[in-house]
Coordinates of N, CA, C and O in Angstrom, one line a residue:
X1 N -18.4 14.8 23.9 CA -18.2 14.5 23.6 C -19.3 13.4 23.7 O -19.7 13.8 25.3
X2 N -19.5 12.3 22.9 CA -20.7 11.8 23.8 C -20.6 10.2 22.9 O -19.6 9.9 21.9
X3 N -20.6 9.0 24.3 CA -20.5 7.8 23.7 C -21.9 7.1 23.7 O -22.9 7.1 24.3
X4 N -22.3 6.2 22.4 CA -23.5 5.7 22.2 C -23.7 4.9 21.7 O -22.1 4.3 20.6
X5 N -24.6 3.8 21.7 CA -24.1 2.5 20.7 C -23.8 2.8 19.2 O -24.8 3.4 19.1
X6 N -23.7 1.7 18.7 CA -23.8 2.1 16.7 C -25.0 1.8 16.6 O -26.6 1.2 17.1
X7 N -25.7 2.2 15.4 CA -27.2 2.9 14.7 C -26.7 2.0 13.7 O -25.7 2.6 13.5
X8 N -27.7 1.3 12.5 CA -27.4 1.2 11.7 C -27.1 2.1 10.9 O -25.7 2.1 9.7
X9 N -27.1 3.9 11.4 CA -26.3 5.1 9.9 C -24.4 5.1 10.6 O -23.7 5.9 9.7
X10 N -24.5 3.8 10.8 CA -23.3 3.7 11.8 C -22.5 3.3 10.5 O -20.4 3.1 10.6
X11 N -23.1 2.4 9.7 CA -22.6 1.0 9.0 C -20.8 1.1 8.3 O -20.2 0.7 9.0
X12 N -21.0 2.5 8.0 CA -19.9 3.0 7.1 C -18.3 3.1 7.4 O -17.1 2.9 7.4
X13 N -18.6 3.5 9.2 CA -17.2 4.4 10.2 C -17.0 2.3 10.6 O -16.1 2.1 10.6
X14 N -18.3 2.1 10.9 CA -18.0 0.1 11.7 C -16.9 -0.3 9.8 O -15.5 -0.8 10.5
X15 N -17.2 -0.2 9.1 CA -16.8 -1.0 7.8 C -15.2 -0.4 7.8 O -14.5 -0.9 7.3
X16 N -15.0 0.7 7.7 CA -14.2 1.8 7.3 C -13.0 1.2 8.6 O -11.8 1.3 8.1
X17 N -13.2 1.1 9.8 CA -12.3 0.5 10.9 C -12.2 -0.5 10.6 O -10.8 -1.6 11.0
X18 N -13.4 -1.1 10.6 CA -12.6 -3.2 10.6 C -12.4 -3.5 9.2 O -11.8 -4.6 8.9
X19 N -12.5 -2.7 8.4 CA -10.8 -3.2 7.2 C -10.2 -2.5 5.8 O -9.9 -1.7 5.6
X20 N -9.6 -1.7 8.4 CA -8.3 -1.0 8.0 C -7.2 -1.9 7.7 O -7.2 -2.2 9.1
X21 N -6.7 -2.5 7.5 CA -5.7 -3.6 7.8 C -4.4 -3.1 8.6 O -3.9 -4.3 9.3
X22 N -3.8 -2.2 8.9 CA -3.2 -1.1 9.5 C -3.7 -1.9 10.9 O -3.1 -1.6 12.5
X23 N -5.1 -2.0 10.9 CA -5.5 -2.7 12.4 C -5.3 -3.9 12.5 O -5.7 -4.4 14.5
X24 N -4.6 -4.0 12.5 CA -5.6 -5.7 11.8 C -4.5 -6.7 13.1 O -5.2 -6.8 13.9
X25 N -3.7 -5.9 13.4 CA -2.2 -6.8 13.7 C -2.7 -6.9 15.6 O -2.1 -7.2 16.0
X26 N -3.6 -6.3 15.3 CA -4.2 -5.5 17.2 C -5.7 -6.0 17.3 O -5.8 -5.5 18.3
X27 N -5.9 -6.5 15.7 CA -7.3 -6.7 16.1 C -7.9 -8.8 16.8 O -6.4 -9.1 16.7
X28 N -9.0 -8.4 17.1 CA -8.3 -10.8 16.2 C -9.0 -10.4 15.2 O -9.3 -12.1 15.1
X29 N -9.1 -9.7 14.5 CA -9.7 -10.4 13.0 C -8.1 -9.2 11.8 O -7.6 -8.7 12.7
X30 N -8.1 -10.7 11.3 CA -7.1 -9.9 9.8 C -7.9 -10.8 8.7 O -7.3 -11.3 7.8
X31 N -9.5 -10.6 8.4 CA -9.6 -10.3 6.8 C -10.6 -9.3 7.3 O -11.6 -8.5 8.6
X32 N -10.7 -8.3 5.9 CA -11.6 -7.8 5.6 C -13.3 -7.9 5.9 O -13.9 -9.6 6.2
X33 N -14.4 -7.6 6.6 CA -15.5 -7.7 6.7 C -17.1 -7.2 5.8 O -17.1 -6.1 5.3
X34 N -17.9 -7.5 5.5 CA -19.0 -7.3 4.7 C -19.9 -6.2 4.7 O -19.4 -6.6 5.8
X35 N -20.4 -5.6 4.3 CA -21.7 -4.7 4.7 C -22.7 -6.0 5.2 O -23.1 -5.1 6.3
X36 N -23.0 -6.7 4.6 CA -23.7 -7.7 4.9 C -23.7 -8.3 6.2 O -24.4 -8.0 7.3
X37 N -22.0 -8.3 6.8 CA -21.7 -8.8 8.0 C -21.8 -7.8 9.2 O -22.8 -8.4 10.4
X38 N -21.2 -6.3 8.2 CA -21.5 -5.9 9.5 C -23.0 -6.1 10.2 O -23.1 -5.0 11.2
X39 N -23.5 -5.6 9.3 CA -25.4 -4.8 9.2 C -25.5 -5.7 10.2 O -26.5 -5.7 10.8
X40 N -25.8 -6.9 10.1 CA -26.2 -7.8 10.9 C -25.7 -8.1 12.1 O -26.6 -7.6 13.1
X41 N -24.0 -7.6 12.4 CA -23.0 -7.1 13.9 C -24.4 -6.1 14.3 O -24.9 -6.2 15.4
X42 N -24.5 -4.8 13.4 CA -25.1 -4.2 14.2 C -26.4 -4.6 14.9 O -27.3 -3.8 16.0
X43 N -27.4 -5.2 14.7 CA -28.5 -5.5 14.5 C -28.6 -6.5 15.3 O -30.4 -6.7 16.1
X44 N -27.5 -7.0 15.3 CA -27.8 -8.7 15.8 C -26.9 -8.2 17.4 O -27.5 -9.4 18.6
X45 N -26.5 -7.2 17.9 CA -26.3 -7.2 19.0 C -26.8 -7.5 20.9 O -28.0 -6.4 20.0
X46 N -26.0 -7.6 21.8 CA -27.6 -7.2 22.4 C -27.5 -6.1 24.0 O -28.1 -6.1 24.3
X47 N -26.4 -5.7 23.7 CA -25.7 -4.3 24.2 C -25.9 -4.7 25.8 O -25.8 -3.6 26.0
X48 N -25.2 -6.4 25.7 CA -25.1 -6.5 26.9 C -23.7 -7.2 27.5 O -23.3 -8.3 27.0
X49 N -23.4 -6.1 28.2 CA -21.5 -7.2 27.7 C -21.7 -8.7 28.2 O -21.0 -9.3 28.0
X50 N -22.6 -8.3 29.0 CA -22.9 -10.6 29.6 C -23.1 -11.0 28.5 O -22.8 -12.0 28.5
X51 N -24.3 -11.1 27.8 CA -24.7 -11.2 26.6 C -23.1 -11.7 25.6 O -22.8 -12.7 24.8
X52 N -23.1 -10.6 25.4 CA -22.2 -10.9 24.2 C -20.8 -10.1 24.5 O -19.7 -10.7 24.0
X53 N -20.2 -10.9 25.5 CA -19.0 -10.5 26.3 C -18.4 -9.2 25.4 O -16.7 -8.8 25.7
X54 N -18.9 -8.2 24.9 CA -18.6 -6.8 25.0 C -19.1 -5.6 25.0 O -20.3 -5.8 25.0
X55 N -18.9 -5.2 24.7 CA -19.8 -3.6 24.8 C -18.8 -3.1 23.6 O -17.4 -2.1 23.9
X56 N -19.7 -2.1 22.4 CA -18.5 -1.5 21.9 C -19.6 0.2 21.1 O -20.3 -0.2 21.3
X57 N -18.9 0.8 21.7 CA -19.7 2.2 21.6 C -18.9 3.7 20.0 O -17.5 3.4 20.2
X58 N -20.1 4.3 19.6 CA -19.5 5.4 19.1 C -19.4 6.3 19.8 O -20.4 6.8 20.2
X59 N -17.9 6.9 19.9 CA -17.6 8.1 20.5 C -17.6 9.7 19.4 O -17.7 9.4 17.9
X60 N -18.7 10.7 19.9 CA -19.5 11.3 18.2 C -19.0 12.6 19.3 O -19.3 12.7 20.5
X61 N -18.7 13.9 18.2 CA -18.3 14.7 19.0 C -19.3 16.7 18.1 O -20.5 15.6 17.0
X62 N -20.4 16.5 18.9 CA -21.1 17.7 18.5 C -20.1 18.8 17.6 O -19.1 19.5 17.5
X63 N -21.3 19.2 16.6 CA -20.6 20.8 15.1 C -22.2 20.9 14.9 O -23.5 21.1 15.2
X64 N -21.7 21.7 14.4 CA -22.5 23.1 14.7 C -22.6 24.0 13.4 O -21.0 24.3 12.1
X65 N -23.6 24.0 12.3 CA -23.1 24.0 11.3 C -25.0 25.1 11.3 O -25.2 25.5 12.1
X66 N -24.9 25.4 9.8 CA -26.2 26.2 9.6 C -27.4 25.7 10.2 O -28.1 26.5 10.1
X67 N -27.5 25.2 9.8 CA -28.5 24.2 10.5 C -29.2 23.6 11.7 O -29.8 23.4 12.0
X68 N -27.6 23.7 12.5 CA -28.2 23.2 13.9 C -26.4 22.7 14.1 O -25.5 22.6 13.5
X69 N -27.0 21.7 15.3 CA -26.3 21.3 16.0 C -26.5 19.6 15.3 O -27.5 19.8 16.0
X70 N -25.3 18.8 15.1 CA -25.7 18.0 15.3 C -24.1 17.2 15.8 O -23.5 18.0 16.2
X71 N -24.4 15.4 15.7 CA -22.9 15.3 16.1 C -22.8 14.1 15.1 O -23.5 14.2 14.1
X72 N -21.1 13.9 15.3 CA -21.0 13.3 13.9 C -20.0 11.7 15.0 O -18.9 12.4 15.6
X73 N -20.2 11.2 14.7 CA -19.2 9.8 15.0 C -17.2 10.2 14.4 O -17.5 10.5 12.9
X74 N -16.5 9.9 15.1 CA -15.0 10.5 15.1 C -14.4 8.5 15.6 O -13.1 8.9 15.4
X75 N -15.3 7.7 15.8 CA -14.0 6.9 15.8 C -14.8 5.5 17.6 O -16.8 5.9 17.4
X76 N -14.1 4.5 17.5 CA -15.0 3.3 18.0 C -14.3 3.1 19.2 O -12.9 3.5 18.9
X77 N -15.0 2.7 20.9 CA -14.1 2.8 21.7 C -14.7 1.2 22.1 O -16.1 1.2 21.5
X78 N -14.0 0.1 22.7 CA -14.9 -1.1 22.7 C -14.1 -1.6 24.2 O -12.8 -1.4 24.5
X79 N -15.4 -2.8 25.0 CA -14.6 -3.1 26.1 C -14.5 -4.5 25.8 O -16.1 -4.6 25.0
X80 N -14.0 -5.3 25.3 CA -14.1 -7.2 25.2 C -13.3 -7.9 25.9 O -12.4 -7.9 26.4
X81 N -13.8 -9.1 25.4 CA -12.6 -10.1 26.3 C -12.7 -10.0 28.0 O -12.3 -10.3 29.2
X82 N -13.9 -9.9 27.5 CA -14.9 -9.4 29.1 C -14.9 -10.2 29.4 O -15.2 -12.3 29.9
X83 N -13.9 -11.0 31.4 CA -14.6 -11.9 32.6 C -15.5 -11.7 33.8 O -15.3 -10.9 34.6
X84 N -16.3 -12.3 32.9 CA -17.2 -11.5 34.0 C -17.1 -12.3 36.3 O -17.3 -11.3 36.5
X85 N -16.5 -12.9 35.7 CA -14.9 -14.3 37.2 C -14.6 -12.9 37.8 O -14.7 -12.7 39.5
X86 N -13.7 -12.4 36.9 CA -12.9 -11.4 37.1 C -13.0 -10.1 37.0 O -12.8 -8.9 37.6
X87 N -14.3 -9.4 36.6 CA -14.9 -8.2 36.7 C -13.9 -7.6 35.4 O -12.9 -6.3 35.6
X88 N -13.2 -8.0 34.7 CA -12.1 -7.9 33.5 C -12.4 -7.1 31.8 O -12.6 -7.9 32.1
X89 N -11.7 -6.1 32.1 CA -12.2 -6.3 29.9 C -11.2 -5.4 29.5 O -10.2 -4.5 30.2
X90 N -10.3 -5.8 28.7 CA -9.7 -5.3 27.0 C -9.9 -4.3 27.2 O -11.5 -4.3 26.9
X91 N -9.2 -2.6 26.9 CA -9.9 -1.9 26.4 C -8.9 -1.8 24.5 O -9.2 -1.4 24.2
X92 N -11.0 -1.4 23.5 CA -9.7 -1.2 22.4 C -10.3 0.7 21.6 O -10.8 1.1 22.3
X93 N -9.4 1.2 20.9 CA -9.3 2.7 20.5 C -9.8 2.5 19.0 O -7.8 2.1 18.7
X94 N -10.7 3.1 18.6 CA -10.1 3.5 16.8 C -10.9 4.8 16.7 O -12.1 5.0 16.4
X95 N -9.9 5.5 16.5 CA -10.0 7.3 15.8 C -9.9 6.8 14.3 O -9.1 7.1 14.0
X96 N -11.0 7.5 13.4 CA -10.6 8.0 12.4 C -9.2 8.7 12.4 O -8.5 9.5 13.5
X97 N -8.3 8.4 11.2 CA -8.1 9.2 10.6 C -8.0 10.4 11.0 O -6.8 11.5 11.7
X98 N -8.4 11.1 10.3 CA -8.9 12.9 10.1 C -9.2 13.1 11.4 O -9.1 14.4 11.8
X99 N -9.6 12.6 12.4 CA -9.9 13.0 13.8 C -8.9 12.7 14.7 O -9.0 13.3 15.8
X100 N -8.1 11.8 14.2 CA -6.9 11.3 15.7 C -6.0 12.9 15.7 O -6.2 14.2 14.9
X101 N -5.2 13.0 17.1 CA -4.3 13.9 17.4 C -5.6 15.7 18.3 O -5.1 16.6 18.3
X102 N -6.9 15.1 18.2 CA -7.9 16.7 18.8 C -7.5 16.0 20.5 O -9.4 16.6 20.5
X103 N -7.6 14.8 20.8 CA -7.8 15.1 22.4 C -9.2 13.8 22.6 O -9.7 13.3 23.2
X104 N -9.6 13.3 21.2 CA -10.8 12.5 21.0 C -11.2 11.2 21.9 O -11.2 10.8 22.7
X105 N -9.4 11.0 21.2 CA -8.9 9.1 22.2 C -9.2 9.7 23.5 O -9.7 8.6 24.1
X106 N -8.4 10.0 24.3 CA -8.5 10.6 25.3 C -9.8 10.7 25.9 O -10.1 10.6 26.8
X107 N -10.5 11.5 25.0 CA -12.0 11.8 25.9 C -13.2 11.0 25.6 O -13.4 10.4 27.0
X108 N -12.5 10.0 25.4 CA -13.4 8.6 25.0 C -12.9 7.5 25.5 O -14.1 6.8 26.8
X109 N -11.4 7.7 25.8 CA -11.2 6.8 26.9 C -11.6 7.1 28.9 O -11.7 6.0 28.9
X110 N -11.4 8.1 28.7 CA -12.4 9.6 30.1 C -13.4 8.4 30.1 O -13.7 8.0 31.6
X111 N -14.6 9.2 29.3 CA -15.9 8.3 29.6 C -16.4 7.0 29.3 O -17.0 6.7 30.0
X112 N -15.6 6.2 29.1 CA -15.3 4.3 28.9 C -15.2 4.4 30.2 O -15.7 3.5 31.3
X113 N -14.3 4.6 30.3 CA -13.1 4.5 32.2 C -14.9 4.7 33.2 O -14.8 3.6 34.4
X114 N -15.4 5.5 32.9 CA -15.8 6.1 33.8 C -17.2 4.8 33.7 O -18.0 5.0 34.4
X115 N -17.9 4.9 32.6 CA -18.8 3.9 31.9 C -18.2 2.8 32.9 O -19.3 2.0 33.9
X116 N -16.9 2.2 32.5 CA -16.9 0.5 33.2 C -17.2 0.6 34.6 O -16.8 -0.5 35.2
X117 N -16.8 1.9 35.0 CA -16.4 2.1 36.5 C -17.9 2.0 37.3 O -18.7 1.1 38.3
X118 N -18.4 2.9 37.0 CA -19.6 3.5 37.4 C -21.3 2.5 36.8 O -22.3 2.5 37.9
X119 N -20.9 1.7 36.0 CA -22.3 1.4 35.8 C -21.9 -0.5 35.6 O -22.9 -1.0 36.1
X120 N -21.1 -0.7 34.5 CA -21.0 -2.2 34.8 C -20.1 -3.0 35.9 O -19.8 -3.8 36.4
X121 N -19.2 -1.6 37.3 CA -18.7 -2.4 38.1 C -16.8 -3.1 37.7 O -17.1 -3.9 38.6
X122 N -16.5 -3.4 36.8 CA -15.6 -3.5 36.1 C -14.5 -3.2 37.6 O -14.2 -2.2 38.2
X123 N -13.3 -3.9 38.0 CA -12.7 -3.7 38.8 C -11.5 -3.7 37.5 O -10.8 -2.5 38.1
X124 N -10.7 -4.0 37.2 CA -10.0 -3.8 36.0 C -10.0 -3.7 34.0 O -10.9 -4.2 34.2
X125 N -9.1 -2.2 34.2 CA -9.8 -2.4 32.6 C -8.1 -1.9 31.6 O -7.1 -2.1 32.2
X126 N -7.7 -3.5 31.3 CA -6.4 -3.5 30.6 C -6.5 -2.9 29.5 O -7.2 -3.2 28.2
X127 N -5.2 -2.8 28.3 CA -4.2 -2.7 26.9 C -3.9 -3.6 26.9 O -2.3 -3.0 27.8
X128 N -3.9 -4.0 25.9 CA -2.0 -4.8 24.7 C -1.4 -3.7 23.7 O -2.6 -3.7 23.3
X129 N -0.5 -2.9 23.5 CA -0.2 -1.6 22.6 C 1.1 -2.3 22.0 O 2.0 -2.5 22.9
X130 N 1.3 -2.1 21.1 CA 2.4 -2.3 19.7 C 3.4 -1.8 20.6 O 2.7 -0.6 20.9
X131 N 4.5 -1.5 21.7 CA 5.9 -1.2 21.8 C 5.7 0.0 21.3 O 6.3 1.5 21.5
X132 N 5.6 -0.1 20.0 CA 6.3 1.5 19.1 C 4.9 2.5 18.9 O 5.3 3.5 18.7
X133 N 3.1 2.1 19.3 CA 2.3 2.6 19.2 C 2.9 3.6 20.3 O 1.7 3.4 21.5
X134 N 4.1 5.0 20.2 CA 3.8 5.8 21.7 C 2.7 6.3 21.8 O 2.9 6.6 22.3
X135 N 2.1 7.2 21.5 CA 1.0 7.5 21.0 C -0.3 6.9 21.6 O -1.0 8.0 22.3
X136 N -1.0 5.8 21.8 CA -1.5 5.7 22.5 C -0.9 4.7 23.8 O -2.2 5.2 24.3
X137 N -0.3 5.0 24.1 CA 0.7 4.1 25.2 C 1.1 5.3 26.1 O 0.0 5.8 26.8
X138 N 1.1 6.8 25.1 CA 0.9 8.4 26.6 C -0.5 8.6 26.3 O -1.2 9.0 27.8
X139 N -1.3 8.0 25.2 CA -2.4 8.7 26.0 C -3.2 7.9 27.3 O -3.7 8.2 27.5
X140 N -3.0 6.2 27.2 CA -3.4 5.2 27.9 C -2.9 6.1 29.2 O -3.8 6.5 30.3
X141 N -1.3 6.5 29.3 CA -0.9 6.3 30.4 C -1.8 8.3 31.1 O -1.6 8.5 32.5
X142 N -2.4 8.9 30.3 CA -2.3 10.3 30.7 C -4.5 9.7 31.5 O -4.6 11.2 31.9
X143 N -4.3 8.6 30.6 CA -5.5 8.7 31.4 C -5.9 7.7 32.7 O -6.9 7.3 33.3
X144 N -4.5 7.6 33.2 CA -4.2 6.9 34.2 C -4.0 4.9 34.1 O -4.2 4.3 35.3
X145 N -4.5 4.9 33.1 CA -3.2 3.4 32.8 C -1.8 3.5 33.1 O -1.3 4.4 33.0
X146 N -0.9 2.4 33.2 CA -0.2 1.6 34.6 C 0.1 1.0 34.0 O -0.2 0.1 33.2
X147 N 1.7 1.2 33.1 CA 2.7 -0.7 32.6 C 2.6 -1.7 33.1 O 3.6 -0.8 34.7
X148 N 2.6 -2.6 33.5 CA 2.4 -4.1 34.0 C 4.1 -5.5 33.8 O 3.7 -5.1 34.3
X149 N 3.8 -4.9 32.7 CA 4.2 -6.0 31.7 C 4.1 -5.5 30.3 O 4.3 -4.7 29.5
X150 N 5.7 -6.1 29.3 CA 5.7 -6.2 28.4 C 6.0 -7.8 27.4 O 6.7 -9.0 28.4
X151 N 5.2 -7.7 27.3 CA 4.5 -8.7 26.4 C 5.5 -8.8 25.3 O 5.5 -8.7 24.1
X152 N 7.1 -10.8 25.2 CA 7.8 -10.0 23.9 C 7.1 -11.2 22.6 O 6.3 -13.0 23.3
X153 N 7.5 -10.5 22.1 CA 7.4 -11.3 20.6 C 5.8 -11.1 20.3 O 5.4 -13.2 20.1
X154 N 5.3 -10.5 21.0 CA 3.3 -10.7 21.3 C 2.2 -10.5 19.3 O 1.4 -11.2 19.4
X155 N 3.3 -10.0 18.7 CA 2.9 -9.2 17.3 C 3.1 -9.5 16.8 O 4.4 -8.6 16.6
X156 N 2.8 -10.2 15.3 CA 2.9 -11.1 14.6 C 2.3 -9.5 13.0 O 1.1 -10.0 12.7
X157 N 3.3 -9.1 12.9 CA 3.3 -8.4 11.6 C 4.1 -8.9 10.4 O 4.9 -9.8 9.9
X158 N 3.8 -8.0 9.5 CA 4.1 -8.6 7.8 C 5.8 -8.4 7.8 O 6.8 -9.6 7.4
X159 N 6.3 -7.6 9.2 CA 8.2 -7.5 9.1 C 8.7 -8.4 10.4 O 9.6 -8.2 10.5
X160 N 7.5 -9.1 10.3 CA 8.3 -10.2 12.0 C 7.4 -9.6 13.3 O 6.8 -9.2 13.3
X161 N 8.5 -9.9 14.6 CA 7.5 -10.3 15.7 C 7.9 -8.4 16.8 O 8.8 -9.0 16.4
X162 N 7.1 -8.6 16.7 CA 7.3 -7.0 18.2 C 6.4 -7.8 19.4 O 6.0 -8.4 19.8
X163 N 7.1 -6.5 20.1 CA 6.9 -6.4 21.6 C 5.4 -5.8 21.8 O 5.2 -4.5 21.0
X164 N 5.4 -5.8 22.9 CA 4.0 -5.1 23.7 C 3.6 -4.7 25.3 O 4.3 -5.1 25.4
X165 N 3.4 -3.5 25.4 CA 3.5 -2.7 26.0 C 2.0 -2.9 26.7 O 0.6 -3.8 26.6
X166 N 1.6 -4.4 28.2 CA 0.5 -4.3 28.8 C 0.6 -3.3 29.9 O 1.0 -3.0 31.2
X167 N -0.6 -2.8 29.5 CA -0.9 -1.6 30.3 C -2.6 -2.0 31.6 O -3.9 -2.3 30.9
X168 N -2.8 -1.3 32.8 CA -3.9 -1.8 33.4 C -3.9 -1.2 33.9 O -3.0 0.5 34.2
X169 N -5.6 -0.3 34.0 CA -5.7 0.7 35.3 C -7.0 0.1 36.4 O -7.2 -1.1 35.8
X170 N -7.2 -0.1 38.2 CA -7.6 -0.6 38.6 C -8.5 0.7 38.6 O -8.5 1.6 39.5
X171 N -10.1 0.0 38.4 CA -10.8 1.1 39.3 C -11.5 1.4 40.4 O -12.3 2.2 40.7
X172 N -11.7 0.3 40.8 CA -12.3 0.1 42.0 C -11.7 -0.5 43.4 O -10.7 -1.6 42.5

């Protein structure tokens, strides 16, 4: 697996993930994005966590076919809510439904944590996960995150308020 910056050809991936209503309750948005807005986002991001206050990377895996080896996008990983004063950021991960449960999420998180430690020199990376998202909690724990808090009534969904787990990893 490799992590790369968003490219114009990643528009369909970004469109699919950003317009997935099941992810809205754990993201900062609850409205669909147009292709135009997402194309503009890809074109204008500076790829600098200090300027953008976030880094969004595409998780890609190699595939071999009759024409040779190519990479296929399987999801996105983000560092966002970046605090330059405290050298911390929140992690987000979205793996396409058809690519889940193949270990891609865990590998993408491991690589993102290495990048956060070695390149960005972050001190803490944290995640806020709905308590019923046991697969994400398990995956984050397997990559070194520890639960440090329970956030009561943190997430509002159509069926009411839900608790969330606050997990973090100290990198340095």
